[in-house]
XYZ file of C-alpha atoms in Angstrom:
210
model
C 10.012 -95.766 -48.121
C 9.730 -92.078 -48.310
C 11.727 -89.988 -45.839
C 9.509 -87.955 -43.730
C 11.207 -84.499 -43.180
C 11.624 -83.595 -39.821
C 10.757 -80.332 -38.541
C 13.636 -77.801 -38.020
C 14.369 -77.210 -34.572
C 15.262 -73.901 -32.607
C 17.570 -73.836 -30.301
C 17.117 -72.130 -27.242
C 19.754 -69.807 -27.953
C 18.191 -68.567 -31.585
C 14.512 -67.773 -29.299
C 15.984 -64.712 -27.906
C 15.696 -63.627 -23.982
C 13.229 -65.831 -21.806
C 10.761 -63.094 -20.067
C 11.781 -62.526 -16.465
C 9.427 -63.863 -13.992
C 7.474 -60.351 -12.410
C 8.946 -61.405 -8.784
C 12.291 -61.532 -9.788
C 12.142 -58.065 -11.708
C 14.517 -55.558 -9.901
C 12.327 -53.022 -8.340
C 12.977 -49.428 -9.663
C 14.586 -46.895 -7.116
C 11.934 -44.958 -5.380
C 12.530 -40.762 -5.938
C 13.117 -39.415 -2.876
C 9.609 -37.105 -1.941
C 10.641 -33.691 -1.508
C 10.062 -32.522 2.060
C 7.551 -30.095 3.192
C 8.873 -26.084 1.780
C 8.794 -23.638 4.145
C 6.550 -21.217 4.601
C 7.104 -17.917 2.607
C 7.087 -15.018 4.883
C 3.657 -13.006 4.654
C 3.917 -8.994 4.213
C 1.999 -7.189 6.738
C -1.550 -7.631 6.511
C -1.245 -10.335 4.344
C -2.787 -13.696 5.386
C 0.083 -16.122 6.388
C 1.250 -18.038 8.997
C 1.211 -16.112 12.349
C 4.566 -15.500 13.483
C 6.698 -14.949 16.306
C 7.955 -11.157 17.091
C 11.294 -11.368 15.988
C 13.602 -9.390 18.179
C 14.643 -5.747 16.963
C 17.571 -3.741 17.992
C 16.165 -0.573 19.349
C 17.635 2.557 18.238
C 19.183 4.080 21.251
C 16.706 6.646 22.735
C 15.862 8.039 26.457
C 12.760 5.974 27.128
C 10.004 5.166 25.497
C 9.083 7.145 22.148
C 8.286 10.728 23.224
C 4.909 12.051 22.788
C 4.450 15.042 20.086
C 5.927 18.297 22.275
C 8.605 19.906 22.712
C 10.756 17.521 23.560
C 9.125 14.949 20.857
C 10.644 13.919 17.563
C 10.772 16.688 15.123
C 9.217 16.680 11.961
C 11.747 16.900 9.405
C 11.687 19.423 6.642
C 10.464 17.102 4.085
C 7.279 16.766 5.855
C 5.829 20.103 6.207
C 6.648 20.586 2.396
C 2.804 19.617 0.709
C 3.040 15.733 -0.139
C 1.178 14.682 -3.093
C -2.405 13.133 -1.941
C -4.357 10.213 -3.536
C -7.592 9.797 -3.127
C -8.745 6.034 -3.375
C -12.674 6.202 -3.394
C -14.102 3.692 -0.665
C -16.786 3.027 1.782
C -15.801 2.449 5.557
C -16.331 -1.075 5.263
C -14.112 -1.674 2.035
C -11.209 1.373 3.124
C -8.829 -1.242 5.010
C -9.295 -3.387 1.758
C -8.408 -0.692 -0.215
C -5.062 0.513 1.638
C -4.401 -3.052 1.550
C -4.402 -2.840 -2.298
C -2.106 0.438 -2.138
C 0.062 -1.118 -0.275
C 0.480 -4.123 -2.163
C 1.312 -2.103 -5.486
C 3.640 0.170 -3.683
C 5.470 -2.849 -2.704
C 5.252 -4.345 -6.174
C 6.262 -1.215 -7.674
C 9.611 -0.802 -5.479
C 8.619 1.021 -2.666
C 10.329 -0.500 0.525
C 7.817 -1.715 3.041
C 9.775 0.944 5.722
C 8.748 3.816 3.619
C 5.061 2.630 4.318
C 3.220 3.903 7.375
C -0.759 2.606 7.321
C -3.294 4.626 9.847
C -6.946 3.231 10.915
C -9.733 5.789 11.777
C -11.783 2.909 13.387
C -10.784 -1.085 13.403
C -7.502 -1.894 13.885
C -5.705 -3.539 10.973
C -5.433 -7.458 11.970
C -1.451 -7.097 11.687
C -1.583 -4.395 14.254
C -3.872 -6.318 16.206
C -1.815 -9.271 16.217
C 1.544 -7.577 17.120
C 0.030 -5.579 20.015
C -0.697 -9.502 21.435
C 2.872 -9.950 22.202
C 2.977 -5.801 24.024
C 3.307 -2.795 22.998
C 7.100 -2.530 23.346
C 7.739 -5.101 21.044
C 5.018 -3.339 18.857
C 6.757 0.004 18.894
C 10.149 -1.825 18.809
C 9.333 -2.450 14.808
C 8.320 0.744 14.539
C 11.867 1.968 15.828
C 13.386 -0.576 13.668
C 11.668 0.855 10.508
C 11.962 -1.826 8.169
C 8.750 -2.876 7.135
C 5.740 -1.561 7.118
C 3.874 -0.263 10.048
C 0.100 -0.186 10.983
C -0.788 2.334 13.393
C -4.420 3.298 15.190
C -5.581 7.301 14.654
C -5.461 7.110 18.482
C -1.801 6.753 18.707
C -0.302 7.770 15.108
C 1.116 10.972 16.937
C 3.905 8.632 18.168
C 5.038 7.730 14.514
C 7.917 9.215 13.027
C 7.444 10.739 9.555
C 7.394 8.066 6.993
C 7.873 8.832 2.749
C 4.289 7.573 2.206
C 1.394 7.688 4.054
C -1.997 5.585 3.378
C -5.038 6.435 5.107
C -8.008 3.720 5.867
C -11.305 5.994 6.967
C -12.743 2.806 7.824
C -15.467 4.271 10.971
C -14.422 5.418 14.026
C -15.735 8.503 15.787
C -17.523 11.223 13.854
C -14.288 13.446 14.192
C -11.828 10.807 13.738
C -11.045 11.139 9.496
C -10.789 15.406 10.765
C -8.454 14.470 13.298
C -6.573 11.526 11.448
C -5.965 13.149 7.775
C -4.036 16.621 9.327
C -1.744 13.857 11.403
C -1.211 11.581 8.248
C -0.613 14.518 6.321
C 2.538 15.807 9.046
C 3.786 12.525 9.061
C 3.796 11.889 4.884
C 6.868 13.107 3.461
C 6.461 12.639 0.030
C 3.063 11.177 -0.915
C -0.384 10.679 1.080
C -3.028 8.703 0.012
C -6.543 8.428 1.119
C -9.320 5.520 1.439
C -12.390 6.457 1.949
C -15.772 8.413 1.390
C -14.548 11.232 -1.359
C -17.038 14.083 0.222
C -16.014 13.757 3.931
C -11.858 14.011 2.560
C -12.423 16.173 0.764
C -14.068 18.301 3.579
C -11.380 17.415 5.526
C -8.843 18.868 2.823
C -10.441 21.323 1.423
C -10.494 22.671 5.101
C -6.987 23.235 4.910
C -5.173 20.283 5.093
């Protein structure tokens, strides 16, 4: 009778690894989620996260900032030397835009935000608006500080000390306020001035003998 061959069997050890069941599958490590960054710091007039004044060490003084006079702060040499003026062509409602923009590429092109001193002839910039909420001390305590930069009203820009550069928003105001503003801005600029605003009435303003 013929042998019938029998079929070669496999071990189990020549079928290589048995698949692992799913469930018993070590779970991989979870990453750990980064936590929430902080919030970068916005420049002045910049939107960002409102923030609380920080506090300022005052330089010493005798009161409150003195009033233009002759007892007031003196304008240094620098600033009756002519500064050189830029004029940034822009209608009222686009001139706070516009000083915003100068601002922004003084900053990005070295300036220190101290050497910056921003004036309104009508609206208040929202920065200065915002600071003023917490009183004007604390609001003229960052001007005494004089590190960053500082956004003042026409109104009350004859308080500011004299600042390296100037910018100028004619954005409204009073009729008179760009020929009361620009001679101000122009004392208080020590090295460069620049304007924002309708060309003819600056340049009626300087050509008057600004």
């Amino acid at each position: 009778m013929p042998l019938i061959p029998e079929e070669p069997q496999i071990h189990e050890s020549a079928q290589g690894p048995r698949a692992t069941p799913a469930s018993s599958r070590t779970a991989p490590t979870p990453r750990p989620v980064p936590g929430p960054r902080p919030a970068a710091p916005s420049r002045p007039g910049r939107p960002g996260p409102l923030r609380p004044t920080p506090p300022v060490q005052r330089t010493p003084r005798d009161g409150a900032p003195a009033k233009p006079g002759p007892s007031g702060p003196a304008v240094p040499p620098a600033a009756a030397a002519n500064p050189q003026i830029q004029l940034i062509p822009a209608s009222p409602e686009g001139a706070l835009d516009a000083a915003d923009e100068a601002v922004d590429l003084l900053l990005d092109s070295g300036r220190a935000p101290g050497d910056v001193l921003v004036i309104t002839t009508g609206a208040q910039h929202p920065w200065a608006e915002h600071e003023l909420s917490f009183g004007e001390a604390s609001y003229w305590a960052q001007h005494d500080a004089g590190d960053d930069v500082f956004y003042a009203d026409a109104a009350v820009v004859s308080r500011a000390a004299t600042r390296p550069v100037v910018v100028v928003a004619v954005n409204g105001g009073p009729g008179s306020a760009a020929g009361s503003a620009l001679p101000l801005a122009h004392s208080r600029a020590g090295a460069l001035l620049i304007v924002c605003g309708d060309p003819q009435t600056i340049n009626s303003v300087l050509g008057a003998g600004v």
